[in-house]
Tab-separated table of C-alpha atoms in Angstrom:
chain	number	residue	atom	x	y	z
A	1	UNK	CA	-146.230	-69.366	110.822
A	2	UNK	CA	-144.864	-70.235	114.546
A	3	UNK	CA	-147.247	-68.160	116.519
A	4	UNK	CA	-149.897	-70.557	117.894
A	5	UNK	CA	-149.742	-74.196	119.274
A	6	UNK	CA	-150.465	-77.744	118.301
A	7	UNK	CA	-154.824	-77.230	118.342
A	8	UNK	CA	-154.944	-74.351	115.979
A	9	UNK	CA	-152.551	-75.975	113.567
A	10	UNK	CA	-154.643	-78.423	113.385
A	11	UNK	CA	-157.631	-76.009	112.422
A	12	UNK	CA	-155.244	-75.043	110.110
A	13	UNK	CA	-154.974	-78.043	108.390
A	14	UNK	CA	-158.560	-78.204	107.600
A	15	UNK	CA	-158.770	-75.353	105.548
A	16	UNK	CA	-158.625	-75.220	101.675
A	17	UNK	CA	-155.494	-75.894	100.152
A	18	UNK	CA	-154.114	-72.647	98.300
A	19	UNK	CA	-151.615	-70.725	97.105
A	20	UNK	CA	-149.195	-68.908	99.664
A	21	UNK	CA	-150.234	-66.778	101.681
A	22	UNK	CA	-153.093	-68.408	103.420
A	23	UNK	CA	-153.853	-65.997	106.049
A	24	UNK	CA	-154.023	-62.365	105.351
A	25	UNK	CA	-153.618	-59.609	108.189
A	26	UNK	CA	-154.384	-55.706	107.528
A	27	UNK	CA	-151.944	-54.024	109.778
A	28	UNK	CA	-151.430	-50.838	111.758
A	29	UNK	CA	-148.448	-49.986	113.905
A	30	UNK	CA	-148.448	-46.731	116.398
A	31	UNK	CA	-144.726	-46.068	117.495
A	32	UNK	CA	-144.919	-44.738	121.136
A	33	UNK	CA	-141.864	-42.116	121.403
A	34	UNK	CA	-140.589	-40.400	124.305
A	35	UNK	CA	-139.995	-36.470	124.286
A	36	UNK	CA	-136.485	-36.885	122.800
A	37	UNK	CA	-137.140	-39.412	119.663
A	38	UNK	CA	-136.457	-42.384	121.452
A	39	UNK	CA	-138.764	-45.546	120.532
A	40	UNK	CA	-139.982	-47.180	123.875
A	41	UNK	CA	-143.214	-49.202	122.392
A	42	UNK	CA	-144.962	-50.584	119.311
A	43	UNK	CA	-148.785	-51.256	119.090
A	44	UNK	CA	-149.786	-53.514	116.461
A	45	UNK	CA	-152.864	-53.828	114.690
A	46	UNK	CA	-153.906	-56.753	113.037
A	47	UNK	CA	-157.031	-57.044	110.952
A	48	UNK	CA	-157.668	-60.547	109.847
A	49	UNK	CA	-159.377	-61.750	107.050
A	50	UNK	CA	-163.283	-63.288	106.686
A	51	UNK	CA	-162.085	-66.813	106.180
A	52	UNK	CA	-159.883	-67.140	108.999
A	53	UNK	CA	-161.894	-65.077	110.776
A	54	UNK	CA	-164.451	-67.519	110.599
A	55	UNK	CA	-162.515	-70.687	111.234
A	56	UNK	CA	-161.458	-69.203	114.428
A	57	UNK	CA	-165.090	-68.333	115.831
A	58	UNK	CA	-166.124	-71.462	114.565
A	59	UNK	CA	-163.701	-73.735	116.279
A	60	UNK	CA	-164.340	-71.980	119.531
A	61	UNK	CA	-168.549	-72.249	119.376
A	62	UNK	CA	-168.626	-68.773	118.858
A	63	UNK	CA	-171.162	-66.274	117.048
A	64	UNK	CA	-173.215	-69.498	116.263
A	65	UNK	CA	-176.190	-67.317	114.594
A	66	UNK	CA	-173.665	-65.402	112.576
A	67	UNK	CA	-175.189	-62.606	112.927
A	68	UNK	CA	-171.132	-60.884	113.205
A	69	UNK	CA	-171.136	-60.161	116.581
A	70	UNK	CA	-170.118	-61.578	119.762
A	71	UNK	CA	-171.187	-60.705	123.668
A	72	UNK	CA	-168.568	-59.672	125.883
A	73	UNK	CA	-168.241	-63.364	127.488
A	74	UNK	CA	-167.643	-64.766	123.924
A	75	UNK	CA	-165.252	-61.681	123.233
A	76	UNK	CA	-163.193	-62.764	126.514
A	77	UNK	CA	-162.875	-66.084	125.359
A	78	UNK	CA	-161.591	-64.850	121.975
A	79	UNK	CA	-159.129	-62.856	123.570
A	80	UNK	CA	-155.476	-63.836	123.274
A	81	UNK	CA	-156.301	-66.245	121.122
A	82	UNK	CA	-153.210	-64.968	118.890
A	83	UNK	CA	-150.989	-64.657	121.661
A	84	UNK	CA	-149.826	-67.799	122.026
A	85	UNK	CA	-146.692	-68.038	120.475
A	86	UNK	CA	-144.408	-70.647	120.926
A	87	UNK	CA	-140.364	-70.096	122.311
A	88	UNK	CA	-138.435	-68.244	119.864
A	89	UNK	CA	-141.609	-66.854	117.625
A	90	UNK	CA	-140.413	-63.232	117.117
A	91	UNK	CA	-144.371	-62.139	116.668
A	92	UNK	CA	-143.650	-61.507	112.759
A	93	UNK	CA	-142.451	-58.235	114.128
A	94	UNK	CA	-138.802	-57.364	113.186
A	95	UNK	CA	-137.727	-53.687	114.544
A	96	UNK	CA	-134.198	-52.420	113.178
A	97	UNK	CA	-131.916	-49.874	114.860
A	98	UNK	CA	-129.084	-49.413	111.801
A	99	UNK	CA	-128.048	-53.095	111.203
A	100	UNK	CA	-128.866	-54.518	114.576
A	101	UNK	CA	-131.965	-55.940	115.313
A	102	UNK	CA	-133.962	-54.631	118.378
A	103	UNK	CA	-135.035	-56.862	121.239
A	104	UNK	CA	-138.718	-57.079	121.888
A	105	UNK	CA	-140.990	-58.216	124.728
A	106	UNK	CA	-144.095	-60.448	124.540
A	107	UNK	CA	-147.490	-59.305	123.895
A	108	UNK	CA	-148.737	-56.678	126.301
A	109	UNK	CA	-152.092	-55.455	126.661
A	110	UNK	CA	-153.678	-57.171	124.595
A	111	UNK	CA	-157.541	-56.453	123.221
A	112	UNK	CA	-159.563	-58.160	120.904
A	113	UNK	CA	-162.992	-57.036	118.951
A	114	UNK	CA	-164.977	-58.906	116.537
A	115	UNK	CA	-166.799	-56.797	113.638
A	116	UNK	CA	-168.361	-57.236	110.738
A	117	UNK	CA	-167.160	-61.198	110.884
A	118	UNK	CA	-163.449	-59.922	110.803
A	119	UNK	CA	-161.293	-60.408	114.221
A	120	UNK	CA	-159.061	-57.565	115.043
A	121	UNK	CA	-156.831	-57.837	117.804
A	122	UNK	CA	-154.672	-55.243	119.235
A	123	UNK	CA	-151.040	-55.687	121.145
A	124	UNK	CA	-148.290	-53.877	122.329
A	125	UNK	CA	-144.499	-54.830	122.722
A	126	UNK	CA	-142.115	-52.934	124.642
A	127	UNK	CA	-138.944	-52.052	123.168
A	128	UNK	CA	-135.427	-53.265	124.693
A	129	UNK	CA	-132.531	-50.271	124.716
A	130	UNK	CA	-135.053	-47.662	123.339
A	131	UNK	CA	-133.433	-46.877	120.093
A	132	UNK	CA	-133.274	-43.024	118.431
A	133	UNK	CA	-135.057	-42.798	115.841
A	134	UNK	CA	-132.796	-40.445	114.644
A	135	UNK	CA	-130.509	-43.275	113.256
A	136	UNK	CA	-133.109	-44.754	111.442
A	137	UNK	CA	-135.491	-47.403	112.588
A	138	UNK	CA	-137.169	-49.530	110.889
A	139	UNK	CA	-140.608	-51.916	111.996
A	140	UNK	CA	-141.164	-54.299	109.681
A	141	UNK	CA	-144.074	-56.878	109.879
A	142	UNK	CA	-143.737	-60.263	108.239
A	143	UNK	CA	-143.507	-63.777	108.286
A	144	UNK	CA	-140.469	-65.101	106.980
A	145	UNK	CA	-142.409	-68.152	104.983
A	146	UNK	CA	-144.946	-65.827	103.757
A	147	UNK	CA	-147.548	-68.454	104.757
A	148	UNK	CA	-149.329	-64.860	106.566
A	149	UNK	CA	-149.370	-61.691	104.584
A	150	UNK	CA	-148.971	-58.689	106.620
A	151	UNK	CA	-150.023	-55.652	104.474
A	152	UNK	CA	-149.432	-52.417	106.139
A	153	UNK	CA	-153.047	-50.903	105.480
A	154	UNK	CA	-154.406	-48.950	108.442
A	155	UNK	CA	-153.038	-46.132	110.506
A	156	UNK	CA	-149.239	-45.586	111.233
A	157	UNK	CA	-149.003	-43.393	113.686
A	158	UNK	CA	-146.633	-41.660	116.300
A	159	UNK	CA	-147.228	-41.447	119.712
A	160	UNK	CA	-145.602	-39.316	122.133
A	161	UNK	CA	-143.621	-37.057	119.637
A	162	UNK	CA	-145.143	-34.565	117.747
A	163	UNK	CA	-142.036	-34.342	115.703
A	164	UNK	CA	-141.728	-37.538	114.638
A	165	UNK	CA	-143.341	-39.263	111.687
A	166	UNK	CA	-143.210	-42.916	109.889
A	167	UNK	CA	-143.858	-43.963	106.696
A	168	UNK	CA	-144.725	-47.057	104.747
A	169	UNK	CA	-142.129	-48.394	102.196
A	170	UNK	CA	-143.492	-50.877	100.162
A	171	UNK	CA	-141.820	-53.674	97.879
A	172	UNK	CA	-139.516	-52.632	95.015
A	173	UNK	CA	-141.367	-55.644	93.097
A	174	UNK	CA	-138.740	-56.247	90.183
A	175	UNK	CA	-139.241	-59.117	87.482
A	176	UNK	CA	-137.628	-61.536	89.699
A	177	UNK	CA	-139.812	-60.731	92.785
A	178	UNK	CA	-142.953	-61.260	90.731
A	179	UNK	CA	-141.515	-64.292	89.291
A	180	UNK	CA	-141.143	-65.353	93.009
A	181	UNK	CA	-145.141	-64.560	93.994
A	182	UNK	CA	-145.794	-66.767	90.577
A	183	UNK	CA	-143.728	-70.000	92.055
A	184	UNK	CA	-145.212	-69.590	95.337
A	185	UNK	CA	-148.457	-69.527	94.213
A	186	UNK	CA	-148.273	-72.960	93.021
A	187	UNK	CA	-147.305	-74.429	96.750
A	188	UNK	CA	-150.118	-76.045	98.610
A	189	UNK	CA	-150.448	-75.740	102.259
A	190	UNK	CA	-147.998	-78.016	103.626
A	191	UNK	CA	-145.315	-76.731	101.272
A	192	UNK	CA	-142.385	-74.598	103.257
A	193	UNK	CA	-141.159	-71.751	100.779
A	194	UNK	CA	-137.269	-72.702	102.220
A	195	UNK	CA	-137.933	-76.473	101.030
A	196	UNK	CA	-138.015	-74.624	96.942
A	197	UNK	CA	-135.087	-72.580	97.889
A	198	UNK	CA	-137.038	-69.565	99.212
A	199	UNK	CA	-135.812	-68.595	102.617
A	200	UNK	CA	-137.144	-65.908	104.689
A	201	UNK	CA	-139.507	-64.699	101.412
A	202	UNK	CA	-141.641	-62.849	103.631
A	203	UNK	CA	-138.797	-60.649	104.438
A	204	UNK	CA	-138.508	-59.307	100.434
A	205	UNK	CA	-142.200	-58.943	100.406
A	206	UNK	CA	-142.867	-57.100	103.216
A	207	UNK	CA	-144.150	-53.824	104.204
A	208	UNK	CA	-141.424	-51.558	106.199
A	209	UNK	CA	-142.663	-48.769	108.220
A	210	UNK	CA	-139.704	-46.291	108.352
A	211	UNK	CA	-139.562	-43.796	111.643
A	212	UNK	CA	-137.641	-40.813	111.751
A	213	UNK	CA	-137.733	-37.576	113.740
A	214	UNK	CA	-136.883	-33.603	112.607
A	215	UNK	CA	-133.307	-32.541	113.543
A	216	UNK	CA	-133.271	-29.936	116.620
């Protein structure tokens, strides 16, 4: 996990150790579509869970009476909070056009509620080239060490198009796959997945939302 800088890893480190994943996102994406099929934009939803949820509020002073909900000038210091990824962090958002992988900006308008004692933040990314859907694009949300699970677990939705749709493809989880989930479970936090001969796990566990569009 590459997304946030040197203070927060240090929260990190003061959690429980545990089995991989650590953190665990519920996701959403909507796939904004011009009239024609082409993918311009991705909004991504992520849900997080209670326990990081917490550490977060409680590292910033916030919701002290944990009562589960914050006032707008606690909110705005929340905000972003997940948005600051270091150079080359790809957002644990991988969009495929074919073979080729699809350039993405940074986080755009981003928003962030607190509910329930969960943290949900919303973001958008704009899409370099806007790709047809039509050949078959793929968004697919994951962190290569698997240290975040990504499950794709709210609303997918298409924006723009009405003749457009996406659906979730999840894990062909063969013998060996579930013999991998067994081996990582017995890594403690400061274990990397690639040090055990496990590169880019995330990748064969993830979720794929696949886009396509009806023939004219």
């Amino acid at each position: 996990m590459k997304r946030f800088a040197a203070p927060l890893l240090c929260l990190l480190v003061a959690a429980p150790l545990g089995a991989h994943p650590h953190i665990f996102v519920e996701t959403g994406i909507d796939a904004i579509v011009d009239d024609i099929g082409h993918l311009t934009h991705v909004r991504v939803t992520w849900v997080y869970d209670e326990f990081y949820s917490l550490l977060i509020t409680e590292d910033r002073a916030l919701d002290p009476d944990y009562d589960g909900v914050l006032t707008p000038e606690e909110l705005a210091q929340l905000n972003g909070f997940d948005m600051q990824w270091v150079d080359g962090f790809n957002g644990d958002l991988v969009v495929t056009d074919g073979a080729r992988d699809v350039p993405l900006s940074g986080p755009q308008d981003i928003i962030t509620r607190f509910s329930e004692g969960r943290i949900t933040t919303v973001h958008t990314r704009a899409v370099t080239g806007s790709p047809q859907l039509a050949d078959g694009v793929v968004i697919k949300p994951y962190d290569p060490t698997y240290y975040t699970a990504y499950e794709v677990n709210r609303p997918v939705k298409i924006t723009g198009n009405d003749g457009c749709r996406g659906r979730v493809k999840m894990p062909d989880m063969t013998a060996g796959l579930k013999a991998v989930q067994e081996q990582l479970s017995t890594l403690d936090m400061e274990s990397d997945p690639e040090d055990v001969g496990l590169p880019d796990i995330g990748a064969a566990l993830a979720n794929e939302v696949i886009l396509s569009c009806a023939v004219p």
